[in-house]
mmCIF file of C-alpha atoms in Angstrom:
data_model
loop_
_atom_site.group_PDB
_atom_site.id
_atom_site.type_symbol
_atom_site.label_atom_id
_atom_site.label_comp_id
_atom_site.label_asym_id
_atom_site.label_seq_id
_atom_site.Cartn_x
_atom_site.Cartn_y
_atom_site.Cartn_z
ATOM 1 C CA MET S 4 21.556 -9.290 -3.644
ATOM 2 C CA PHE S 5 20.018 -5.825 -3.252
ATOM 3 C CA SER S 6 20.334 -2.371 -4.695
ATOM 4 C CA ILE S 7 18.995 1.084 -4.261
ATOM 5 C CA ASN S 8 18.083 2.665 -7.527
ATOM 6 C CA PHE S 9 16.855 6.145 -8.401
ATOM 7 C CA GLN S 10 16.283 5.147 -12.129
ATOM 8 C CA THR S 11 17.331 8.525 -13.648
ATOM 9 C CA ASP S 12 20.860 7.794 -14.988
ATOM 10 C CA ARG S 13 21.064 6.270 -18.432
ATOM 11 C CA PHE S 14 24.061 4.079 -17.398
ATOM 12 C CA ASP S 15 22.048 2.814 -14.431
ATOM 13 C CA TYR S 16 19.394 1.898 -17.007
ATOM 14 C CA TYR S 17 21.902 -0.205 -18.967
ATOM 15 C CA ARG S 18 23.344 -1.693 -15.735
ATOM 16 C CA ARG S 19 19.882 -2.856 -14.529
ATOM 17 C CA HIS S 20 19.264 -4.583 -17.829
ATOM 18 C CA ALA S 21 22.739 -6.053 -18.367
ATOM 19 C CA ARG S 22 22.103 -9.446 -16.757
ATOM 20 C CA THR S 23 18.952 -9.829 -18.846
ATOM 21 C CA THR S 24 20.559 -8.833 -22.152
ATOM 22 C CA LEU S 25 24.156 -10.184 -22.038
ATOM 23 C CA PRO S 26 23.202 -13.805 -22.562
ATOM 24 C CA HIS S 27 21.394 -12.895 -25.788
ATOM 25 C CA LEU S 28 24.138 -10.826 -27.514
ATOM 26 C CA THR S 29 25.420 -11.746 -30.881
ATOM 27 C CA LEU S 30 28.033 -10.105 -33.119
ATOM 28 C CA ARG S 31 25.283 -8.320 -35.126
ATOM 29 C CA LYS S 32 23.657 -7.023 -31.951
ATOM 30 C CA VAL S 33 27.009 -5.837 -30.498
ATOM 31 C CA ALA S 34 27.691 -3.947 -33.798
ATOM 32 C CA ASN S 35 24.264 -2.397 -33.708
ATOM 33 C CA LEU S 36 24.703 -1.420 -30.026
ATOM 34 C CA ALA S 37 28.070 0.224 -30.723
ATOM 35 C CA LEU S 38 26.694 2.181 -33.689
ATOM 36 C CA ASN S 39 23.665 3.207 -31.533
ATOM 37 C CA PHE S 40 25.865 4.514 -28.725
ATOM 38 C CA TYR S 41 27.879 6.538 -31.297
ATOM 39 C CA GLU S 42 24.736 7.962 -33.045
ATOM 40 C CA LEU S 43 23.285 8.960 -29.658
ATOM 41 C CA ARG S 44 26.529 10.730 -28.750
ATOM 42 C CA VAL S 45 26.595 12.670 -31.987
ATOM 43 C CA LYS S 46 22.773 12.956 -32.070
ATOM 44 C CA THR S 47 22.221 11.575 -35.459
ATOM 45 C CA PRO S 48 18.608 12.515 -36.345
ATOM 46 C CA THR S 49 17.968 9.582 -38.607
ATOM 47 C CA PRO S 50 20.077 6.723 -37.221
ATOM 48 C CA ARG S 51 21.297 3.835 -39.240
ATOM 49 C CA SER S 52 21.204 1.722 -35.975
ATOM 50 C CA LEU S 53 17.960 0.140 -34.822
ATOM 51 C CA PRO S 54 16.424 0.317 -31.332
ATOM 52 C CA LEU S 55 18.173 -1.774 -28.691
ATOM 53 C CA TYR S 56 15.113 -2.179 -26.559
ATOM 54 C CA LEU S 57 11.361 -2.406 -26.938
ATOM 55 C CA LYS S 58 8.827 -1.657 -24.303
ATOM 56 C CA VAL S 59 5.693 -3.483 -25.423
ATOM 57 C CA GLU S 60 2.300 -3.164 -23.655
ATOM 58 C CA PRO S 61 0.433 -6.464 -23.191
ATOM 59 C CA THR S 62 -2.659 -4.610 -22.029
ATOM 60 C CA PRO S 63 -3.528 -1.127 -20.705
ATOM 61 C CA LEU S 64 -5.880 -2.675 -18.093
ATOM 62 C CA CYS S 65 -5.096 -2.809 -14.330
ATOM 63 C CA HIS S 66 -7.475 -4.004 -11.488
ATOM 64 C CA MET S 67 -5.697 -1.844 -8.857
ATOM 65 C CA ALA S 68 -5.894 1.785 -7.942
ATOM 66 C CA CYS S 69 -2.496 2.799 -6.664
ATOM 67 C CA PRO S 70 -2.222 6.582 -5.791
ATOM 68 C CA GLY S 71 0.688 7.293 -8.070
ATOM 69 C CA CYS S 72 -1.084 5.809 -11.184
ATOM 70 C CA ARG S 73 -3.837 7.006 -13.455
ATOM 71 C CA HIS S 74 -5.725 3.871 -12.721
ATOM 72 C CA ARG S 75 -6.571 5.354 -9.386
ATOM 73 C CA ASP S 76 -9.253 7.338 -11.195
ATOM 74 C CA PRO S 77 -12.462 5.318 -11.961
ATOM 75 C CA GLU S 78 -13.235 7.517 -14.893
ATOM 76 C CA TYR S 79 -9.888 6.759 -16.482
ATOM 77 C CA LYS S 80 -10.496 2.955 -16.113
ATOM 78 C CA LYS S 81 -13.848 3.364 -17.941
ATOM 79 C CA GLN S 82 -11.967 4.465 -21.115
ATOM 80 C CA PHE S 83 -10.641 0.862 -21.592
ATOM 81 C CA ASP S 84 -12.396 -2.027 -23.267
ATOM 82 C CA PRO S 85 -12.016 -5.408 -21.418
ATOM 83 C CA THR S 86 -10.734 -7.030 -24.661
ATOM 84 C CA MET S 87 -7.679 -4.716 -25.087
ATOM 85 C CA ARG S 88 -4.929 -7.311 -24.982
ATOM 86 C CA LEU S 89 -2.039 -7.826 -27.331
ATOM 87 C CA GLY S 90 -2.247 -11.045 -29.421
ATOM 88 C CA LEU S 91 0.632 -13.173 -30.680
ATOM 89 C CA GLU S 92 0.153 -12.295 -34.336
ATOM 90 C CA GLU S 93 0.197 -8.550 -33.623
ATOM 91 C CA PHE S 94 3.271 -9.044 -31.397
ATOM 92 C CA LYS S 95 5.045 -10.875 -34.301
ATOM 93 C CA ARG S 96 4.506 -7.882 -36.479
ATOM 94 C CA VAL S 97 6.193 -5.712 -33.890
ATOM 95 C CA ILE S 98 9.360 -7.664 -33.319
ATOM 96 C CA ASP S 99 10.089 -9.746 -36.458
ATOM 97 C CA PRO S 100 11.628 -6.872 -38.434
ATOM 98 C CA LEU S 101 13.787 -5.935 -35.392
ATOM 99 C CA ALA S 102 14.585 -9.336 -33.929
ATOM 100 C CA ASP S 103 18.173 -9.639 -35.220
ATOM 101 C CA THR S 104 19.321 -6.526 -33.402
ATOM 102 C CA LEU S 105 17.030 -6.330 -30.329
ATOM 103 C CA ILE S 106 18.695 -7.100 -27.011
ATOM 104 C CA GLY S 107 15.767 -6.716 -24.709
ATOM 105 C CA ILE S 108 11.994 -6.383 -24.353
ATOM 106 C CA SER S 109 10.072 -5.153 -21.322
ATOM 107 C CA PHE S 110 6.406 -6.141 -21.461
ATOM 108 C CA SER S 111 4.968 -3.147 -19.724
ATOM 109 C CA LEU S 112 3.508 0.325 -19.962
ATOM 110 C CA ARG S 113 0.076 1.309 -18.522
ATOM 111 C CA GLY S 114 -1.445 -1.924 -17.233
ATOM 112 C CA GLU S 115 -0.750 -5.102 -15.255
ATOM 113 C CA PRO S 116 0.936 -7.411 -17.834
ATOM 114 C CA LEU S 117 -0.438 -10.650 -16.411
ATOM 115 C CA ILE S 118 -4.059 -9.617 -17.053
ATOM 116 C CA ASN S 119 -3.207 -10.673 -20.572
ATOM 117 C CA ARG S 120 -3.126 -14.478 -20.009
ATOM 118 C CA ASN S 121 -1.364 -14.863 -23.386
ATOM 119 C CA LEU S 122 1.647 -13.214 -21.986
ATOM 120 C CA PRO S 123 3.679 -16.446 -21.607
ATOM 121 C CA SER S 124 3.248 -17.186 -25.334
ATOM 122 C CA LEU S 125 4.465 -13.638 -26.188
ATOM 123 C CA VAL S 126 7.468 -14.028 -23.887
ATOM 124 C CA LYS S 127 8.273 -17.485 -25.380
ATOM 125 C CA TYR S 128 8.177 -16.114 -28.953
ATOM 126 C CA ALA S 129 10.651 -13.354 -28.010
ATOM 127 C CA HIS S 130 12.827 -15.856 -26.109
ATOM 128 C CA ASP S 131 12.911 -18.148 -29.115
ATOM 129 C CA LYS S 132 14.159 -15.136 -31.106
ATOM 130 C CA ASN S 133 17.096 -14.864 -28.656
ATOM 131 C CA ILE S 134 15.802 -11.608 -27.031
ATOM 132 C CA GLY S 135 16.045 -10.848 -23.378
ATOM 133 C CA THR S 136 12.655 -10.512 -21.702
ATOM 134 C CA THR S 137 11.345 -8.884 -18.522
ATOM 135 C CA PHE S 138 8.110 -7.448 -17.026
ATOM 136 C CA PRO S 139 6.908 -5.847 -13.881
ATOM 137 C CA SER S 140 3.872 -7.129 -12.044
ATOM 138 C CA ASN S 141 1.950 -6.359 -8.990
ATOM 139 C CA LEU S 142 1.369 -10.151 -8.830
ATOM 140 C CA SER S 143 -1.854 -9.676 -7.033
ATOM 141 C CA ILE S 144 -3.805 -11.896 -9.430
ATOM 142 C CA PRO S 145 -5.169 -15.423 -9.351
ATOM 143 C CA MET S 146 -2.474 -17.863 -10.248
ATOM 144 C CA ASP S 147 -2.270 -21.647 -10.118
ATOM 145 C CA LYS S 148 0.624 -24.159 -10.576
ATOM 146 C CA GLU S 149 -0.028 -24.534 -14.264
ATOM 147 C CA PHE S 150 0.050 -20.815 -15.048
ATOM 148 C CA ALA S 151 3.280 -20.382 -12.845
ATOM 149 C CA GLU S 152 4.884 -23.134 -14.879
ATOM 150 C CA ASP S 153 3.838 -21.528 -18.117
ATOM 151 C CA ILE S 154 5.596 -18.303 -17.060
ATOM 152 C CA VAL S 155 8.730 -20.132 -16.024
ATOM 153 C CA SER S 156 8.930 -22.339 -19.139
ATOM 154 C CA SER S 157 8.344 -19.328 -21.361
ATOM 155 C CA GLY S 158 12.062 -18.366 -21.003
ATOM 156 C CA LEU S 159 11.350 -15.099 -19.182
ATOM 157 C CA ASP S 160 14.603 -13.655 -17.843
ATOM 158 C CA ALA S 161 13.333 -11.505 -14.962
ATOM 159 C CA MET S 162 10.119 -10.414 -13.203
ATOM 160 C CA PHE S 163 9.994 -7.331 -11.003
ATOM 161 C CA VAL S 164 7.414 -7.836 -8.305
ATOM 162 C CA SER S 165 5.892 -4.624 -6.847
ATOM 163 C CA LEU S 166 5.539 -5.344 -3.138
ATOM 164 C CA ASP S 167 5.920 -2.197 -1.184
ATOM 165 C CA GLY S 168 5.722 -3.473 2.344
ATOM 166 C CA ALA S 169 6.958 -6.207 4.658
ATOM 167 C CA THR S 170 3.577 -6.163 6.337
ATOM 168 C CA GLU S 171 0.052 -6.096 5.104
ATOM 169 C CA GLU S 172 -0.538 -2.738 6.813
ATOM 170 C CA SER S 173 2.270 -0.998 4.953
ATOM 171 C CA TYR S 174 1.597 -2.796 1.744
ATOM 172 C CA SER S 175 -2.073 -1.773 1.576
ATOM 173 C CA LYS S 176 -1.301 2.000 1.989
ATOM 174 C CA TYR S 177 -0.117 2.217 -1.615
ATOM 175 C CA ARG S 178 -1.203 -0.942 -3.497
ATOM 176 C CA ILE S 179 -4.864 -0.189 -3.291
ATOM 177 C CA GLY S 180 -6.895 -3.192 -4.394
ATOM 178 C CA GLY S 181 -3.967 -5.549 -3.935
ATOM 179 C CA ASN S 182 -3.789 -8.606 -1.847
ATOM 180 C CA PHE S 183 -0.641 -8.917 0.280
ATOM 181 C CA GLU S 184 -0.942 -12.595 1.028
ATOM 182 C CA LEU S 185 -1.759 -13.441 -2.605
ATOM 183 C CA VAL S 186 1.401 -11.802 -3.836
ATOM 184 C CA ARG S 187 3.550 -13.642 -1.414
ATOM 185 C CA LYS S 188 1.750 -16.937 -2.299
ATOM 186 C CA ASN S 189 2.305 -16.324 -6.008
ATOM 187 C CA VAL S 190 6.014 -15.687 -5.461
ATOM 188 C CA GLY S 191 6.070 -19.110 -3.768
ATOM 189 C CA LEU S 192 4.299 -20.711 -6.672
ATOM 190 C CA LEU S 193 6.769 -19.248 -9.161
ATOM 191 C CA SER S 194 9.807 -20.220 -6.960
ATOM 192 C CA GLN S 195 8.483 -23.730 -6.715
ATOM 193 C CA ALA S 196 7.846 -23.933 -10.457
ATOM 194 C CA LYS S 197 11.524 -22.970 -11.053
ATOM 195 C CA ARG S 198 12.614 -25.788 -8.785
ATOM 196 C CA ASP S 199 10.266 -28.293 -10.418
ATOM 197 C CA LEU S 200 11.379 -27.335 -13.949
ATOM 198 C CA LYS S 201 15.027 -27.074 -12.834
ATOM 199 C CA SER S 202 15.159 -23.492 -14.156
ATOM 200 C CA LYS S 203 17.278 -20.610 -12.927
ATOM 201 C CA SER S 204 14.955 -18.144 -14.620
ATOM 202 C CA PRO S 205 13.138 -15.931 -14.305
ATOM 203 C CA ARG S 206 14.991 -14.030 -11.555
ATOM 204 C CA LEU S 207 12.293 -12.946 -9.188
ATOM 205 C CA ILE S 208 13.163 -9.459 -7.977
ATOM 206 C CA TRP S 209 11.292 -7.753 -5.105
ATOM 207 C CA LYS S 210 10.842 -4.167 -6.177
ATOM 208 C CA PHE S 211 10.231 -2.224 -2.962
ATOM 209 C CA VAL S 212 9.254 1.387 -3.422
ATOM 210 C CA ILE S 213 10.429 3.443 -0.424
ATOM 211 C CA PHE S 214 8.006 5.704 1.268
ATOM 212 C CA GLU S 215 8.543 7.405 4.633
ATOM 213 C CA TYR S 216 6.071 5.008 6.236
ATOM 214 C CA ASN S 217 7.850 1.828 5.061
ATOM 215 C CA ARG S 218 11.494 2.975 5.155
ATOM 216 C CA ALA S 219 12.007 1.349 8.565
ATOM 217 C CA GLU S 220 11.052 -2.065 6.971
ATOM 218 C CA ILE S 221 14.124 -2.119 4.682
ATOM 219 C CA PRO S 222 16.191 -4.288 7.036
ATOM 220 C CA ALA S 223 13.287 -6.736 7.417
ATOM 221 C CA VAL S 224 13.002 -7.032 3.554
ATOM 222 C CA ARG S 225 16.721 -7.653 3.195
ATOM 223 C CA GLY S 226 16.444 -10.362 5.757
ATOM 224 C CA GLU S 227 13.451 -12.268 4.328
ATOM 225 C CA TYR S 228 13.459 -11.874 0.552
ATOM 226 C CA LYS S 229 15.241 -15.186 -0.070
ATOM 227 C CA ASP S 230 12.994 -17.122 2.347
ATOM 228 C CA LEU S 231 9.923 -15.859 0.309
ATOM 229 C CA GLY S 232 11.344 -17.182 -2.928
ATOM 230 C CA PHE S 233 12.860 -13.959 -4.326
ATOM 231 C CA ASP S 234 16.319 -14.018 -5.972
ATOM 232 C CA GLU S 235 17.011 -10.220 -5.477
ATOM 233 C CA VAL S 236 15.549 -7.133 -3.922
ATOM 234 C CA GLU S 237 15.677 -3.662 -5.415
ATOM 235 C CA PHE S 238 14.831 -0.589 -3.362
ATOM 236 C CA VAL S 239 13.495 2.369 -5.404
ATOM 237 C CA GLU S 240 12.715 5.802 -3.999
ATOM 238 C CA ASP S 241 9.132 6.997 -4.434
ATOM 239 C CA TYR S 242 9.194 9.367 -7.512
ATOM 240 C CA THR S 243 7.085 11.910 -5.573
ATOM 241 C CA GLY S 244 9.430 11.942 -2.560
ATOM 242 C CA LYS S 245 12.229 14.444 -1.849
ATOM 243 C CA ALA S 246 15.110 12.059 -2.466
ATOM 244 C CA PHE S 247 13.951 11.120 -5.942
ATOM 245 C CA GLN S 248 12.924 14.635 -6.880
ATOM 246 C CA GLU S 249 16.389 15.942 -5.937
ATOM 247 C CA GLU S 250 18.139 13.232 -7.810
ATOM 248 C CA GLU S 251 15.911 13.989 -10.865
ATOM 249 C CA ARG S 252 16.629 17.765 -10.731
ATOM 250 C CA ASN S 253 20.395 17.086 -10.577
ATOM 251 C CA PHE S 254 20.209 14.645 -13.456
ATOM 252 C CA ASN S 255 18.166 17.107 -15.565
ATOM 253 C CA LYS S 256 20.537 19.986 -14.687
ATOM 254 C CA GLN S 257 23.520 17.985 -15.926
ATOM 255 C CA LEU S 258 21.608 16.924 -19.034
ATOM 256 C CA VAL S 259 20.818 20.531 -19.960
ATOM 257 C CA GLU S 260 24.249 21.809 -19.015
ATOM 258 C CA LYS S 261 25.897 19.349 -21.329
ATOM 259 C CA LYS S 262 23.170 19.787 -23.962
ATOM 260 C CA ALA S 263 22.947 16.001 -23.904
ATOM 261 C CA ALA S 264 20.262 13.974 -25.697
ATOM 262 C CA CYS S 265 17.645 11.792 -23.931
ATOM 263 C CA PHE S 266 18.506 8.170 -24.708
ATOM 264 C CA PHE S 267 14.872 7.070 -25.452
ATOM 265 C CA PRO S 268 14.544 8.485 -28.957
ATOM 266 C CA TRP S 269 17.799 6.723 -30.060
ATOM 267 C CA ASN S 270 17.600 3.315 -28.404
ATOM 268 C CA THR S 271 14.124 2.427 -27.021
ATOM 269 C CA MET S 272 10.857 2.115 -28.908
ATOM 270 C CA ILE S 273 7.645 2.037 -26.938
ATOM 271 C CA VAL S 274 4.674 0.160 -28.469
ATOM 272 C CA THR S 275 1.082 0.066 -27.099
ATOM 273 C CA TYR S 276 -1.144 -2.922 -27.239
ATOM 274 C CA ASP S 277 -2.774 -1.650 -30.432
ATOM 275 C CA GLY S 278 0.509 -0.771 -32.215
ATOM 276 C CA ASP S 279 0.930 2.893 -31.590
ATOM 277 C CA VAL S 280 4.628 3.889 -31.216
ATOM 278 C CA LYS S 281 5.364 6.304 -28.432
ATOM 279 C CA PRO S 282 8.612 8.292 -27.811
ATOM 280 C CA CYS S 283 9.016 7.216 -24.083
ATOM 281 C CA CYS S 284 7.086 5.873 -21.152
ATOM 282 C CA ILE S 285 6.933 9.210 -19.112
ATOM 283 C CA ARG S 286 3.686 10.425 -20.739
ATOM 284 C CA PRO S 287 2.801 7.560 -23.073
ATOM 285 C CA THR S 288 -0.595 8.957 -24.173
ATOM 286 C CA ASP S 289 0.481 12.461 -25.140
ATOM 287 C CA PHE S 290 1.408 11.696 -28.832
ATOM 288 C CA ALA S 291 2.299 8.890 -31.138
ATOM 289 C CA LEU S 292 4.970 8.662 -33.889
ATOM 290 C CA GLY S 293 3.141 6.193 -36.024
ATOM 291 C CA ASN S 294 1.829 2.622 -35.830
ATOM 292 C CA VAL S 295 3.740 -0.545 -36.202
ATOM 293 C CA ASN S 296 1.341 -1.658 -38.993
ATOM 294 C CA ASP S 297 3.316 0.784 -41.163
ATOM 295 C CA GLY S 298 6.550 -1.069 -40.264
ATOM 296 C CA PRO S 299 8.601 -0.519 -37.088
ATOM 297 C CA ILE S 300 11.833 0.206 -39.035
ATOM 298 C CA GLU S 301 10.051 2.781 -41.232
ATOM 299 C CA ILE S 302 8.661 4.556 -38.119
ATOM 300 C CA TRP S 303 12.022 4.503 -36.448
ATOM 301 C CA ARG S 304 13.544 6.419 -39.422
ATOM 302 C CA SER S 305 10.456 8.516 -40.069
ATOM 303 C CA GLU S 306 10.234 12.349 -40.298
ATOM 304 C CA ALA S 307 8.318 12.386 -36.948
ATOM 305 C CA TYR S 308 11.086 10.610 -35.122
ATOM 306 C CA ARG S 309 13.640 12.755 -36.902
ATOM 307 C CA GLN S 310 12.012 15.958 -35.763
ATOM 308 C CA LEU S 311 11.788 14.601 -32.139
ATOM 309 C CA ARG S 312 15.523 13.915 -32.174
ATOM 310 C CA LEU S 313 16.327 17.292 -33.714
ATOM 311 C CA GLY S 314 14.907 18.815 -30.602
ATOM 312 C CA PHE S 315 18.104 17.701 -28.785
ATOM 313 C CA ALA S 316 20.466 19.180 -31.402
ATOM 314 C CA THR S 317 23.413 20.924 -29.721
ATOM 315 C CA GLU S 318 22.929 24.228 -31.600
ATOM 316 C CA GLY S 319 19.790 25.829 -30.274
ATOM 317 C CA TYR S 320 19.339 23.078 -27.782
ATOM 318 C CA GLY S 321 15.700 22.934 -26.675
ATOM 319 C CA GLU S 322 14.367 25.593 -29.048
ATOM 320 C CA ASN S 323 12.578 23.112 -31.293
ATOM 321 C CA MET S 324 12.156 20.359 -28.618
ATOM 322 C CA HIS S 325 8.724 18.821 -28.202
ATOM 323 C CA PRO S 326 6.810 20.334 -25.312
ATOM 324 C CA VAL S 327 6.699 16.998 -23.470
ATOM 325 C CA CYS S 328 10.489 16.681 -23.755
ATOM 326 C CA ARG S 329 11.026 20.247 -22.650
ATOM 327 C CA ALA S 330 8.989 19.741 -19.550
ATOM 328 C CA CYS S 331 10.632 16.429 -18.809
ATOM 329 C CA VAL S 332 14.174 17.821 -18.847
ATOM 330 C CA GLY S 333 13.167 20.879 -16.874
ATOM 331 C CA LEU S 334 13.265 23.554 -19.542
ATOM 332 C CA ALA S 335 9.614 24.221 -19.067
ATOM 333 C CA PRO S 336 7.151 23.715 -16.199
ATOM 334 C CA LYS S 337 5.837 20.201 -15.683
ATOM 335 C CA LEU S 338 2.804 19.412 -17.814
ATOM 336 C CA PRO S 339 -0.606 18.990 -16.017
ATOM 337 C CA PRO S 340 -2.233 15.498 -15.845
ATOM 338 C CA ILE S 341 -4.083 14.488 -19.028
ATOM 339 C CA GLN S 342 -7.050 12.348 -19.858
ATOM 340 C CA ILE S 343 -6.829 10.964 -23.336
ATOM 341 C CA LYS S 344 -9.537 8.711 -24.798
ATOM 342 C CA VAL S 345 -8.178 5.342 -25.850
ATOM 343 C CA LYS S 346 -8.835 4.206 -29.327
ATOM 344 C CA VAL S 347 -10.624 0.910 -29.640
ATOM 345 C CA LYS S 348 -9.312 -1.288 -32.510
ATOM 346 C CA LYS S 349 -11.054 -4.525 -31.841
ATOM 347 C CA GLN S 350 -9.999 -6.017 -35.168
ATOM 348 C CA GLN S 351 -6.413 -6.016 -33.921
ATOM 349 C CA LEU S 352 -7.173 -7.516 -30.523
ATOM 350 C CA VAL S 353 -7.101 -11.100 -29.350
ATOM 351 C CA ALA S 354 -8.790 -11.679 -25.995
ATOM 352 C CA SER S 355 -7.454 -14.385 -23.753
#
């Protein structure tokens, strides 16, 4: 199975996560989902529904330096403390108040999730709460049979593996610091662990970002993904390329013409490793809406979130919209790159 995905349409967002979330639905979750869809449509500033999804950051650390990521800048990397990893007790404080209505969690934001070696225990805790779980990974990390089996036995639903080349030459053009053969070896370890444990999950999805230099490799990827141990392959246009940019402009144009709301403030909460709540994953360090130590439900219905949602009100659409949101939907020029110092809260961290 393969797909080509521009990742701009909200319904495509739901479609991509449907196979992960459907097995975990309950009547209460369906009721919350229906109310959430309604409140998004009518732009309720303080919703009664709770977030459908969480995006939780296991760590902001990454060992690679891909051109499209801030981690390409050595100075940016210096801002992070090596112990910045989410611990299980901190994770429990994030999801316990929301577990009965959450349908999915993506363990991702700024870093490589598997740098946090506690990740399988976080996934297992969410899985035991009947919540769908996924994460992306460059998978260019040391892995042995035991760790692969820990990942599989955690109950993880899907892993998106960033492998942007069918050859080492094309892969190394973008995944700076990555190891092509190590990624392929790790996919094999995970695939073997699934067979050994007689598990159909996680689905191993080859996420192939399309650049002009690797576009000709698409047929080869379609032909070999199963042989390598992948279950699916997903082709994603490079976000800096013409195809993606055009799709994004068209999407934003329709959004503004319809005076529609962005879905993030209504159905997805983003939480950093140290508990800060962010409005979306586009520019996650620009501003926070609170910290989960104050209670995720309380933050979700806080005045800060209410004001963010009011920026999408139909009357005067965009007038009171947050500058980041205005730039994102195309009502203002794109914001320049930023460098924000990361707060160190060692008392909240658990190193692996």
